mmCIF file of C-alpha atoms and ligand atoms in Angstrom:
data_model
loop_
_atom_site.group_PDB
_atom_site.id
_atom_site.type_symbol
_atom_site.label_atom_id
_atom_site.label_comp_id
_atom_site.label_asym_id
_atom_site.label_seq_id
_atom_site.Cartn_x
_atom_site.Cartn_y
_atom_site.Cartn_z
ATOM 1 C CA UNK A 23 -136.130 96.142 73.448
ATOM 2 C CA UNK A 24 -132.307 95.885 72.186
ATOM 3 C CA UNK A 25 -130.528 99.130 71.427
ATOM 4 C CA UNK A 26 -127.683 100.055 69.314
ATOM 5 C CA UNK A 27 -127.060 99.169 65.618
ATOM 6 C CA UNK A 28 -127.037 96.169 63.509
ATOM 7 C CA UNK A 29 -122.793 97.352 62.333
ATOM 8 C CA UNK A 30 -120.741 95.207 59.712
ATOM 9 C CA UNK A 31 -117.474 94.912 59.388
ATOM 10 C CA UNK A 32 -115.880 93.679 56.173
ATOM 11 C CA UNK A 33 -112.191 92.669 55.930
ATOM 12 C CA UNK A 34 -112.564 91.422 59.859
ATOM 13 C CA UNK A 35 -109.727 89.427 59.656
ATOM 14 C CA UNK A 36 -107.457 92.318 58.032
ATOM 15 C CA UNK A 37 -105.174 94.504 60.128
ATOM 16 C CA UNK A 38 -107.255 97.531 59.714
ATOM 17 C CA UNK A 39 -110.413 95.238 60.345
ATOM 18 C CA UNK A 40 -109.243 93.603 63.732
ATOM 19 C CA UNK A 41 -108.299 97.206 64.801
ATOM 20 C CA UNK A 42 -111.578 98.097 64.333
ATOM 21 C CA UNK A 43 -113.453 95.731 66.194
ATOM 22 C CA UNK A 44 -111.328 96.562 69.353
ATOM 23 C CA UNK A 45 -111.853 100.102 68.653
ATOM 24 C CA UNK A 46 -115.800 99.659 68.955
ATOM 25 C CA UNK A 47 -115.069 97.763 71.854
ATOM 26 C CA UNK A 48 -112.944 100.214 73.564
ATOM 27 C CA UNK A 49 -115.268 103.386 72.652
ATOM 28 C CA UNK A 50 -117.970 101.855 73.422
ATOM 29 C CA UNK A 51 -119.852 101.479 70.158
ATOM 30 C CA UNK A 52 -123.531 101.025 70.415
ATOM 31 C CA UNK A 53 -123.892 97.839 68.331
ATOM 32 C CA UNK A 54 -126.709 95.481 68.978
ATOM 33 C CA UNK A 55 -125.498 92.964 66.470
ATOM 34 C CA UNK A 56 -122.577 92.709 64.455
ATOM 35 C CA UNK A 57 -121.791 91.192 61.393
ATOM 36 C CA UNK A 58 -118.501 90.479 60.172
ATOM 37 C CA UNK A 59 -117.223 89.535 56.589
ATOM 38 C CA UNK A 60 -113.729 89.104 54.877
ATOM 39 C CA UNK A 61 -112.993 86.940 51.501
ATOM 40 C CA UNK A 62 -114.166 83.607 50.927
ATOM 41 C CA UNK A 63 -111.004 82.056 52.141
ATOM 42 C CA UNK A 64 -111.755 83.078 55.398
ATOM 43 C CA UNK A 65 -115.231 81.780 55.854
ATOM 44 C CA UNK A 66 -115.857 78.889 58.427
ATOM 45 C CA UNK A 67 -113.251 81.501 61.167
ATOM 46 C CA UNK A 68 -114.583 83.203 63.542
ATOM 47 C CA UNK A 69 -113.460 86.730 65.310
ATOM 48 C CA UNK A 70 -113.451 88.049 68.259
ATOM 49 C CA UNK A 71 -115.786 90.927 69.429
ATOM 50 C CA UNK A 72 -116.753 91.676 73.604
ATOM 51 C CA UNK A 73 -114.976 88.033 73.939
ATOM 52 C CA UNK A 74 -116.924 86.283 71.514
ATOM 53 C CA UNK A 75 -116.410 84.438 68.796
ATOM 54 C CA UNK A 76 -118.043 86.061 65.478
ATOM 55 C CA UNK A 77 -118.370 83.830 62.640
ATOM 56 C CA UNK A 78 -116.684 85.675 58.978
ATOM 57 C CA UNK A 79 -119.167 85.374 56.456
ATOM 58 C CA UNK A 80 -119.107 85.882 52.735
ATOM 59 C CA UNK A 81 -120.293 89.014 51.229
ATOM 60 C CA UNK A 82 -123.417 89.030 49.354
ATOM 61 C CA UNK A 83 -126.840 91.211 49.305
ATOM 62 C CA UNK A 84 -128.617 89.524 51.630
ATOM 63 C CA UNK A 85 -126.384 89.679 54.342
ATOM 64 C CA UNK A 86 -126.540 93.089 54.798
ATOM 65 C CA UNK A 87 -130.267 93.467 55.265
ATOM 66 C CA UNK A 88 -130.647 95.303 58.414
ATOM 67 C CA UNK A 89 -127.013 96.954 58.683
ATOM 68 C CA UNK A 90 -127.189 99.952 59.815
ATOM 69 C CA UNK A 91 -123.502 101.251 59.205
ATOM 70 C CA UNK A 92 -120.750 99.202 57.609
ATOM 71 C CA UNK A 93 -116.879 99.830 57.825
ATOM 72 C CA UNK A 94 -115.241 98.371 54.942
ATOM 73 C CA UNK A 95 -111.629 97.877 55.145
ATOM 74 C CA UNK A 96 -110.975 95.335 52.520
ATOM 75 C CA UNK A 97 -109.457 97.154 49.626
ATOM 76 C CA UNK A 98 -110.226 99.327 46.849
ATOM 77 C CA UNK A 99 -111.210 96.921 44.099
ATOM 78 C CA UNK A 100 -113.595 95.417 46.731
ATOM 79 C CA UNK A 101 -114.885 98.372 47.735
ATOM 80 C CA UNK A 102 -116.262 99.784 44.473
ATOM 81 C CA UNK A 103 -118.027 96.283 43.980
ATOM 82 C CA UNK A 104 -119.176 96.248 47.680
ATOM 83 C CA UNK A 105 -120.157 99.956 49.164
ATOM 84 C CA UNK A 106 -122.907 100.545 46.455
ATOM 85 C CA UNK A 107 -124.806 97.202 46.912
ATOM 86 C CA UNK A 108 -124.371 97.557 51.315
ATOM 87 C CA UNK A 109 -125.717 101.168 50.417
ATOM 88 C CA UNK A 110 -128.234 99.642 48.000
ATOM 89 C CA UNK A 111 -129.381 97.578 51.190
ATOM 90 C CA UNK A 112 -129.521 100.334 53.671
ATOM 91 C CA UNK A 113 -126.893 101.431 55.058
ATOM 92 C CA UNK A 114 -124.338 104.332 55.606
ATOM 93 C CA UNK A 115 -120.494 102.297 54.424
ATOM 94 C CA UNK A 116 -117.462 104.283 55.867
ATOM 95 C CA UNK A 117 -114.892 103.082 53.758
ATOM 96 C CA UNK A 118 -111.306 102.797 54.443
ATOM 97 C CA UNK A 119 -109.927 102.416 50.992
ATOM 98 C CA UNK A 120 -108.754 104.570 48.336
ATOM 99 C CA UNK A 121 -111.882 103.871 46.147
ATOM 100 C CA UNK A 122 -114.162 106.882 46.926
ATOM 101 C CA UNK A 123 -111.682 109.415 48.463
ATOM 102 C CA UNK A 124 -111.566 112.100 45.544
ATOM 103 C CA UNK A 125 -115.262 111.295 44.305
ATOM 104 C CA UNK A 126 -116.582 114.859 44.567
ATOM 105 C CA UNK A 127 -120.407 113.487 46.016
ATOM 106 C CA UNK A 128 -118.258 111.167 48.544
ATOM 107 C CA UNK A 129 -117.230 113.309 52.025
ATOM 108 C CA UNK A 130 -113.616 113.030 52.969
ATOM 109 C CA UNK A 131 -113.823 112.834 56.831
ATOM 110 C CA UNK A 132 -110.953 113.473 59.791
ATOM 111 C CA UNK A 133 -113.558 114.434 62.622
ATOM 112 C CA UNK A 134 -111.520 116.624 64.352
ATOM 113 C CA UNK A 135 -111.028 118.747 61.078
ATOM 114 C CA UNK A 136 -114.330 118.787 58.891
ATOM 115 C CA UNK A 137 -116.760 117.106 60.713
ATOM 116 C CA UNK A 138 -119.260 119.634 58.696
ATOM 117 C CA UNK A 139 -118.279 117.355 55.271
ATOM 118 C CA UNK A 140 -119.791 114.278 56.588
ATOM 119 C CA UNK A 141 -123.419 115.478 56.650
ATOM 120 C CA UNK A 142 -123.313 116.222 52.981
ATOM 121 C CA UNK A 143 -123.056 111.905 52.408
ATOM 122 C CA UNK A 144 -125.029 109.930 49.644
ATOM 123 C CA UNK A 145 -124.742 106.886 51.650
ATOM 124 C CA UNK A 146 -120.653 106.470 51.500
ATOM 125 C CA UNK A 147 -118.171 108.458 53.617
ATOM 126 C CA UNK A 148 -114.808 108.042 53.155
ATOM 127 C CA UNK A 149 -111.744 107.564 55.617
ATOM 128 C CA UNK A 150 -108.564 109.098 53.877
ATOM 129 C CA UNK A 151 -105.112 107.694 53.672
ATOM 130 C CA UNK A 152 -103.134 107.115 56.639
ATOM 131 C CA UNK A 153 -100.127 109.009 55.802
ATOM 132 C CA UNK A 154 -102.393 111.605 55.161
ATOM 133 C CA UNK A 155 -104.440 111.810 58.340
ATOM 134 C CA UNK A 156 -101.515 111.486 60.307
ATOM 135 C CA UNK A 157 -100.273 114.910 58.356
ATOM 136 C CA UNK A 158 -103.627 117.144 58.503
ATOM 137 C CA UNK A 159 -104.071 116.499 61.931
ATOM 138 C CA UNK A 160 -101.185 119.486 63.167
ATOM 139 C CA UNK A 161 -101.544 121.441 59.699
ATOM 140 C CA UNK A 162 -105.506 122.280 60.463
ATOM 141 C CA UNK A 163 -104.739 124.255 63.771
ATOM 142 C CA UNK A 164 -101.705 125.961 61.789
ATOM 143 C CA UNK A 165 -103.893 126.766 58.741
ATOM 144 C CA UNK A 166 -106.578 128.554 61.242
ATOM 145 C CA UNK A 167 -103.837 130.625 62.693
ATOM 146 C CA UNK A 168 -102.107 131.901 59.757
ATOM 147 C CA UNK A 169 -103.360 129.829 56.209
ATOM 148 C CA UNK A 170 -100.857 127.364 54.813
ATOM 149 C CA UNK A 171 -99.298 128.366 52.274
ATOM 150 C CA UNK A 172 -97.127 125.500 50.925
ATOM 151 C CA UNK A 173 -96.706 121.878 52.354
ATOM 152 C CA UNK A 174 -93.424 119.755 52.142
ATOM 153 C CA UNK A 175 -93.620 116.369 53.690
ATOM 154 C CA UNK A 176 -92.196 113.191 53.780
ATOM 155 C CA UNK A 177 -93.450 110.284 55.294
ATOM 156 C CA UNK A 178 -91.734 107.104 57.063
ATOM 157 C CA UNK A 179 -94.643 104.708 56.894
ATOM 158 C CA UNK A 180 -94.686 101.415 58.707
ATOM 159 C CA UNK A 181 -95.134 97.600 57.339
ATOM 160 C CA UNK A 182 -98.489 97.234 58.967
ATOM 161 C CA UNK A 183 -100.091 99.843 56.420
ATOM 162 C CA UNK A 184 -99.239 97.132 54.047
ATOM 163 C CA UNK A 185 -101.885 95.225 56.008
ATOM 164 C CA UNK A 186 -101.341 91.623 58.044
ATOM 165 C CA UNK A 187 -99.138 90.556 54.708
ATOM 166 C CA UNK A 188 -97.253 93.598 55.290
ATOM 167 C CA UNK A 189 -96.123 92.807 58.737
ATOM 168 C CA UNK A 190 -95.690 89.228 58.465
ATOM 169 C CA UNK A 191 -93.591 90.277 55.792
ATOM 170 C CA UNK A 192 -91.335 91.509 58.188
ATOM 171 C CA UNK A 193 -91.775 89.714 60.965
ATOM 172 C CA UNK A 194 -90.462 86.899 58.385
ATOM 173 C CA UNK A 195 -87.516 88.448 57.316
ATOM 174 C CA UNK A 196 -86.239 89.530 60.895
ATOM 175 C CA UNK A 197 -86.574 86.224 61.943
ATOM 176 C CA UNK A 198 -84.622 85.147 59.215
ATOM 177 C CA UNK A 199 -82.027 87.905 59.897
ATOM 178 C CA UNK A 200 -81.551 86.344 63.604
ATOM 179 C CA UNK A 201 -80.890 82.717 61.983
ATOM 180 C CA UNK A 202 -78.660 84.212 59.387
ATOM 181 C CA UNK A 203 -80.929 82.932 56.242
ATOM 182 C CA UNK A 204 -81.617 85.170 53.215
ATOM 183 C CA UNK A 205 -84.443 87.722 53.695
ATOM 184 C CA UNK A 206 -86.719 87.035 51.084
ATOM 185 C CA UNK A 207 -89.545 89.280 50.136
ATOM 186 C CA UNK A 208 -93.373 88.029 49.716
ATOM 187 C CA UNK A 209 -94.974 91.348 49.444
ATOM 188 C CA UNK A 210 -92.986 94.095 49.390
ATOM 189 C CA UNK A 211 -90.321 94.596 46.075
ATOM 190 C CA UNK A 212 -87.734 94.723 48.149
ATOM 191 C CA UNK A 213 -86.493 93.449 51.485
ATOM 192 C CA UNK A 214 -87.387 95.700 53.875
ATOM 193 C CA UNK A 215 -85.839 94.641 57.371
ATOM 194 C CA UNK A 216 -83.180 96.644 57.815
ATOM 195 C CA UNK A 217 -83.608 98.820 54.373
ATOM 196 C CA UNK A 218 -85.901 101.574 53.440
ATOM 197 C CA UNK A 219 -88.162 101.280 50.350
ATOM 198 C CA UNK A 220 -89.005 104.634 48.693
ATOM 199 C CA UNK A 221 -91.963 103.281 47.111
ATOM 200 C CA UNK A 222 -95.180 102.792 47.802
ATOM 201 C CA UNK A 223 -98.389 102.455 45.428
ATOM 202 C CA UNK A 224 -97.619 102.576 41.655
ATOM 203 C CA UNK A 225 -95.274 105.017 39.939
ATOM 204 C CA UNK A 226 -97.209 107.790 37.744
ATOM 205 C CA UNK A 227 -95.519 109.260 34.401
ATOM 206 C CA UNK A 228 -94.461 112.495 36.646
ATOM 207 C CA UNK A 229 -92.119 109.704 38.788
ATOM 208 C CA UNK A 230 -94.568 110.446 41.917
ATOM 209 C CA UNK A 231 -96.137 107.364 43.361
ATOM 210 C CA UNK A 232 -100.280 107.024 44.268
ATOM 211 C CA UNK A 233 -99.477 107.287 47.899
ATOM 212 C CA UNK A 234 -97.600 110.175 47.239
ATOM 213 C CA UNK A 235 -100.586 112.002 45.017
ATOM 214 C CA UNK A 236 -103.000 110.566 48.163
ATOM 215 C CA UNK A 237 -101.315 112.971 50.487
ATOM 216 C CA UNK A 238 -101.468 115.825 47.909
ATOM 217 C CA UNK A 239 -104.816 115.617 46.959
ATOM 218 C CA UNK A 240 -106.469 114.640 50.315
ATOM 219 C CA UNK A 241 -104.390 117.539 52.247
ATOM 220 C CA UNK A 242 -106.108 119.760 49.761
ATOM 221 C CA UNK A 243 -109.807 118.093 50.374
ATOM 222 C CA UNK A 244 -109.768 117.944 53.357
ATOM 223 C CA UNK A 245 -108.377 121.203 54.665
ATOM 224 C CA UNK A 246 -110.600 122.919 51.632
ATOM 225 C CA UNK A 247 -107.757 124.396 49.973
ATOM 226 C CA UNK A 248 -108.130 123.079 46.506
ATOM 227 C CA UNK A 249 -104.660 124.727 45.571
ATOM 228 C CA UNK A 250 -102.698 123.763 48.368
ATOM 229 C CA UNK A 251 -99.042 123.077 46.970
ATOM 230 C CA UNK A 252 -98.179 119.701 48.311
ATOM 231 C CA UNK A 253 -94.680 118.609 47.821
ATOM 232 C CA UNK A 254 -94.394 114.641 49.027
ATOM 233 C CA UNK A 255 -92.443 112.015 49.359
ATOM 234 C CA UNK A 256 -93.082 108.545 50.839
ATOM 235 C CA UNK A 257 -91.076 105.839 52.041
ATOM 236 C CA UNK A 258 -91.843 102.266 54.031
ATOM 237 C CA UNK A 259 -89.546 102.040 56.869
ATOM 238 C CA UNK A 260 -88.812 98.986 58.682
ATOM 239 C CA UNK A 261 -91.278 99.546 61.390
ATOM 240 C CA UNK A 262 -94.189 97.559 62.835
ATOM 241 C CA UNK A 263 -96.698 99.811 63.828
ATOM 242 C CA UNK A 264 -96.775 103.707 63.494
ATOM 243 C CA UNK A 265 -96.645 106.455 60.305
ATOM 244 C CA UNK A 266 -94.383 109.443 61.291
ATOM 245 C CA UNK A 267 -93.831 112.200 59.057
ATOM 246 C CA UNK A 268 -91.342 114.938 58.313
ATOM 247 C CA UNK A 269 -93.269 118.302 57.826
ATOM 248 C CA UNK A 270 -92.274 121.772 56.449
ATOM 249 C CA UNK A 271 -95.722 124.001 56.399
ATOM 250 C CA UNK A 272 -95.003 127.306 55.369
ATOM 251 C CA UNK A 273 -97.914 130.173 56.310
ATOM 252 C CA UNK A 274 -99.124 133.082 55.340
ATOM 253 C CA UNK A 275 -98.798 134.825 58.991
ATOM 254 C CA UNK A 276 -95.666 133.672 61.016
ATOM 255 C CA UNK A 277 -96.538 131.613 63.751
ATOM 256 C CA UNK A 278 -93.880 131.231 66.034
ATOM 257 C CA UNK A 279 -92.329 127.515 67.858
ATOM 258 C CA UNK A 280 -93.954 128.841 71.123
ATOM 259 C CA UNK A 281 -97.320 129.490 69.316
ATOM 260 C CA UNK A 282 -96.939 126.357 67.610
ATOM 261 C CA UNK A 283 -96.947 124.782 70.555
ATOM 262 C CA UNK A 284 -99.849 126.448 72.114
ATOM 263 C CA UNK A 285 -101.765 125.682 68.830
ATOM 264 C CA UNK A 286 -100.624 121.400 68.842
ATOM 265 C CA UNK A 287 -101.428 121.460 72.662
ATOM 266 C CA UNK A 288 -104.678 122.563 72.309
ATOM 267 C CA UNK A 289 -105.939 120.650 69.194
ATOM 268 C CA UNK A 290 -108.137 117.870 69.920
ATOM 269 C CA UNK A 291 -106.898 114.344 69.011
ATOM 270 C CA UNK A 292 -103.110 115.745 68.902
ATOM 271 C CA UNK A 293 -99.968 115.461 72.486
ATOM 272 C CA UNK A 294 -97.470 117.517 72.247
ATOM 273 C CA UNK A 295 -94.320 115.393 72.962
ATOM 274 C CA UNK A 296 -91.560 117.895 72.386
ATOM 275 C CA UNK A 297 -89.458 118.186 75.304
ATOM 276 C CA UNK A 298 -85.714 117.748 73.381
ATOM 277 C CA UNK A 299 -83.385 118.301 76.345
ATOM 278 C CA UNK A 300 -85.012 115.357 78.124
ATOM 279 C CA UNK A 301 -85.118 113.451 74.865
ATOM 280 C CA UNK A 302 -88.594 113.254 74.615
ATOM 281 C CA UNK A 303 -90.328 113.070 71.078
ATOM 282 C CA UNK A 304 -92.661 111.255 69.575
ATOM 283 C CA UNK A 305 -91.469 107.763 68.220
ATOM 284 C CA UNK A 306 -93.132 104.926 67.024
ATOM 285 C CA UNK A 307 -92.782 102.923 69.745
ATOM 286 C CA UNK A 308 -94.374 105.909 72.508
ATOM 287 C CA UNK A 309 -97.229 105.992 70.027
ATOM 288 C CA UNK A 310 -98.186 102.722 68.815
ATOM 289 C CA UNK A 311 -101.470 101.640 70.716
ATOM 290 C CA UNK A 312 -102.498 105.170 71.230
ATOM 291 C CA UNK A 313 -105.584 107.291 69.688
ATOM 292 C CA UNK A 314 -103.638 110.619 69.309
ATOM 293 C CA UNK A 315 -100.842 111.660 67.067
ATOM 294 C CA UNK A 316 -97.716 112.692 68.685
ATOM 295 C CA UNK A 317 -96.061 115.948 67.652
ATOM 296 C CA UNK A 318 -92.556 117.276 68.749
ATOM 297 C CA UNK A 319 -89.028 118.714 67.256
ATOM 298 C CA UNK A 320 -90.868 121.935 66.196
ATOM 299 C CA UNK A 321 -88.336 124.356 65.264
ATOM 300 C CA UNK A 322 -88.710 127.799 62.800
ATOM 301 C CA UNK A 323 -87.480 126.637 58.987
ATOM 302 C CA UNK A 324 -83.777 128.078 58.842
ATOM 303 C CA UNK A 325 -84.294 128.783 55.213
ATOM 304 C CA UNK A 326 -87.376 130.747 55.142
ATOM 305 C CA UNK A 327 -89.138 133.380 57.783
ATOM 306 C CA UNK A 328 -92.538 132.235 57.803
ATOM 307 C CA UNK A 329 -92.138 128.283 57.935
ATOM 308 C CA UNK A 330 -91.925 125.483 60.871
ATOM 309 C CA UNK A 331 -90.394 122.165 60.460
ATOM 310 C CA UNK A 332 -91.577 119.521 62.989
ATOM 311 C CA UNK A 333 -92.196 115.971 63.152
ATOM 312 C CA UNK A 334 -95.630 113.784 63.801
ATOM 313 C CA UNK A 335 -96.429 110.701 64.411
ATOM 314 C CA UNK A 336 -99.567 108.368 64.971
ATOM 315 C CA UNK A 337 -100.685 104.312 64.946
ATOM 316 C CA UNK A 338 -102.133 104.100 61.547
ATOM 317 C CA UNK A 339 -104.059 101.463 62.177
ATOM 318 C CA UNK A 340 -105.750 103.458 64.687
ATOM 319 C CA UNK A 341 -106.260 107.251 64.156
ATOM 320 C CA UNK A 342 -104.860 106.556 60.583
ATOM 321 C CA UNK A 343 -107.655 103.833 60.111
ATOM 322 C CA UNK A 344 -109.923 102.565 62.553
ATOM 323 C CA UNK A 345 -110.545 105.151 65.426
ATOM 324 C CA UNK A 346 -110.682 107.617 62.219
ATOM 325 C CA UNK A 347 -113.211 105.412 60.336
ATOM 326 C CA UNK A 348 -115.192 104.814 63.885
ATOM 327 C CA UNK A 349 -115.207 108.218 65.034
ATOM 328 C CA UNK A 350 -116.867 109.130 61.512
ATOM 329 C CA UNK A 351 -119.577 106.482 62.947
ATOM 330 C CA UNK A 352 -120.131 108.120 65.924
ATOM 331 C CA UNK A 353 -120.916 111.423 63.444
ATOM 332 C CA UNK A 354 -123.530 110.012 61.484
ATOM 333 C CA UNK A 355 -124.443 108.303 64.370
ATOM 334 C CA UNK A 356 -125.037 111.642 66.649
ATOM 335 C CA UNK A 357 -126.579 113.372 63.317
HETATM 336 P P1 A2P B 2 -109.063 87.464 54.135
HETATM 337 O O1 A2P B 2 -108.381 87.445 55.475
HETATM 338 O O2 A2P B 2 -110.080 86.412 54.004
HETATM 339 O O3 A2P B 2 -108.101 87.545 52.990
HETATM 340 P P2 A2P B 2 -105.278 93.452 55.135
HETATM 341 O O4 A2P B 2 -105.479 94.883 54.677
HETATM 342 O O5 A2P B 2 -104.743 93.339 56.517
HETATM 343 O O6 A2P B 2 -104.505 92.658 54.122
HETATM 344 O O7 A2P B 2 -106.736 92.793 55.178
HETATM 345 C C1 A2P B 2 -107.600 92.768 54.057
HETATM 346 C C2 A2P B 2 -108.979 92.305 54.511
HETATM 347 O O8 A2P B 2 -109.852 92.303 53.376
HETATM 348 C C3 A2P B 2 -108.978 90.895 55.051
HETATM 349 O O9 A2P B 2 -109.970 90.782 56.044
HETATM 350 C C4 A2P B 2 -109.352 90.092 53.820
HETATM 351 O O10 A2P B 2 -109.930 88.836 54.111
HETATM 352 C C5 A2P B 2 -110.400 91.009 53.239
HETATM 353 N N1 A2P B 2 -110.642 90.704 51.831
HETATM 354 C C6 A2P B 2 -109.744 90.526 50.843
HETATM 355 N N2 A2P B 2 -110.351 90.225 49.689
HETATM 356 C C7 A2P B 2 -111.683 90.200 49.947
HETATM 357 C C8 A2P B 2 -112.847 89.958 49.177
HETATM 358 N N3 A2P B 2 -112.791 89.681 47.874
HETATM 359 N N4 A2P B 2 -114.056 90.018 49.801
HETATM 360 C C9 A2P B 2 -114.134 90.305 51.114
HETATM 361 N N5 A2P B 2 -113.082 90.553 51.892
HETATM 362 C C10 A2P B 2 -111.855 90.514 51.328
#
């Protein structure tokens, strides 16, 4: 008799999608069949999965009869149609959108950090933001030694989190660069080869953006500190692949750079890259293609006794999205 589960993936031909299916090929996903699904535009392609072709369907009720777990990477507004009805028909959705994230019945999973959360789930469990994941992961081993007290960061997010418009976006525009023709932008508001855009997601009344209140109140759900303060700021860099962030985590008990260090090494799902005098720290281009975030230029806050500045960085559409979203799998999966 087959084993493994009947897994779909919807937004297959997306960035986060694609990363996805060669995530559950590289870990080793038990899937017996698979089922993939992106708009309707896309029907009549196929994907690849174990080298071969997958046909992208169109989503509707009865094609999710028999799914056992469903990663949905496809976009908010889809989502809330989607995740009820593929719950509706069976199975557990992990969902990589926004759409669930702060719904109080919906868990709010980094596996490393609150793997407890996930057993709590009504059917939907929820993959944060990548900014965000990329953040918690060094703040949860800091918070265990000596409880944050206050969080400054700000984040230099690359074009892929935009998703495969995002990148070809610019891709486009560097190409155009090289043959000297006007950079025009298709989906971001700006150009953004050679320029950084300090805004990402909609503006709110207060002048903070959404993906600026995603990495305050996700911090604070995640590390279940409901009064966390949060100070962000977000900006898309001209970068491929790869979120890093600039952190300031202040804490109730000083930790020192050496304990620091200790703590990062020894986290799981976290390298330590911090070796300045040899120029090593983590950059986009050391971490792109990897599982881990990278951590390095940890040095105590000049300004304040009981603070650490340092810097982190991890492939978004990997621990930030799909080896998140398919190590939440392997969760429910284990029980
Ligand atoms: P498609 O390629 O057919 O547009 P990204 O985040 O990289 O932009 O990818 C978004 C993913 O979500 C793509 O796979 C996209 O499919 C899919 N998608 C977009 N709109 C829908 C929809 N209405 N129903 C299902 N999938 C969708």
């Amino acid at each position: 008799m087959a084993t493994g589960l009947c897994v779909a993936v919807v937004g297959a031909t997306g960035a986060a999608g694609q990363t996805t299916l060669r995530i559950l090929e590289e870990r080793k996903f038990p899937v017996r069949e698979l089922r993939c699904f992106a708009s309707e535009r896309s029907v009549g392609k196929t994907v690849t999965f174990l080298d071969e072709a997958v046909p992208v369907r169109k989503v509707e009720p009865e094609a999710f009869r028999g799914v056992e777990i469903a990663f949905c990477s496809a976009g908010s507004a889809q989502a809330k149609e989607y995740a009820p009805m593929i719950v509706r028909a069976g199975a557990i959705v992990v969902d990589k959108s926004n759409a669930f994230r702060m719904d109080p019945n919906v868990p709010l999973v980094v596996p490393e950090i609150n793997p407890h959360a996930a057993r709590g789930h009504q059917g939907i469990v929820a993959c944060p933001n990548c900014t965000t994941i990329v953040t918690v992961m060094p703040l949860k081993p800091l918070h265990d030694a000596g409880r944050l007290r206050r969080v400054v960061a700000t984040s230099f997010q690359a074009a892929s989190g935009a998703g495969v418009n995002g990148l070809d976006d610019l891709r486009q525009q560097s190409l155009a660069w090289a043959r000297g023709e006007a950079m025009v932008p298709h989906h971001f508001q700006h150009q953004l080869a050679f320029n950084l855009i300090p805004h990402i997601d909609k503006f709110g009344s207060d002048g903070y953006t959404g993906e600026e209140m995603k990495l305050v109140n996700e911090t604070r759900k995640i590390l279940e500190i409901p009064d966390l303060p949060v100070a962000p700021t977000t900006v898309r860099v001209p970068v491929f692949t790869c979120h890093s962030i600039a952190v300031n985590a202040e804490t109730d008990q000083k930790i020192s750079v050496a304990r620091a260090r200790e703590l990062f090494a020894a986290f799981p799902g976290l390298t330590l890259w911090d070796e300045p005098a040899e120029n090593r720290y983590p950059m986009p281009i050391v971490v792109e293609g990897q599982d881990d975030c990278y951590v390095g230029r940890i040095r105590e806050d000049l300004s304040h006794p009981r603070a650490l500045n340092f810097w982190v960085v991890g492939d978004q559409l990997r621990k930030g999205a799909a080896t998140n979203a398919v190590q939440i799998a392997e969760l429910l999966v284990r029980g």
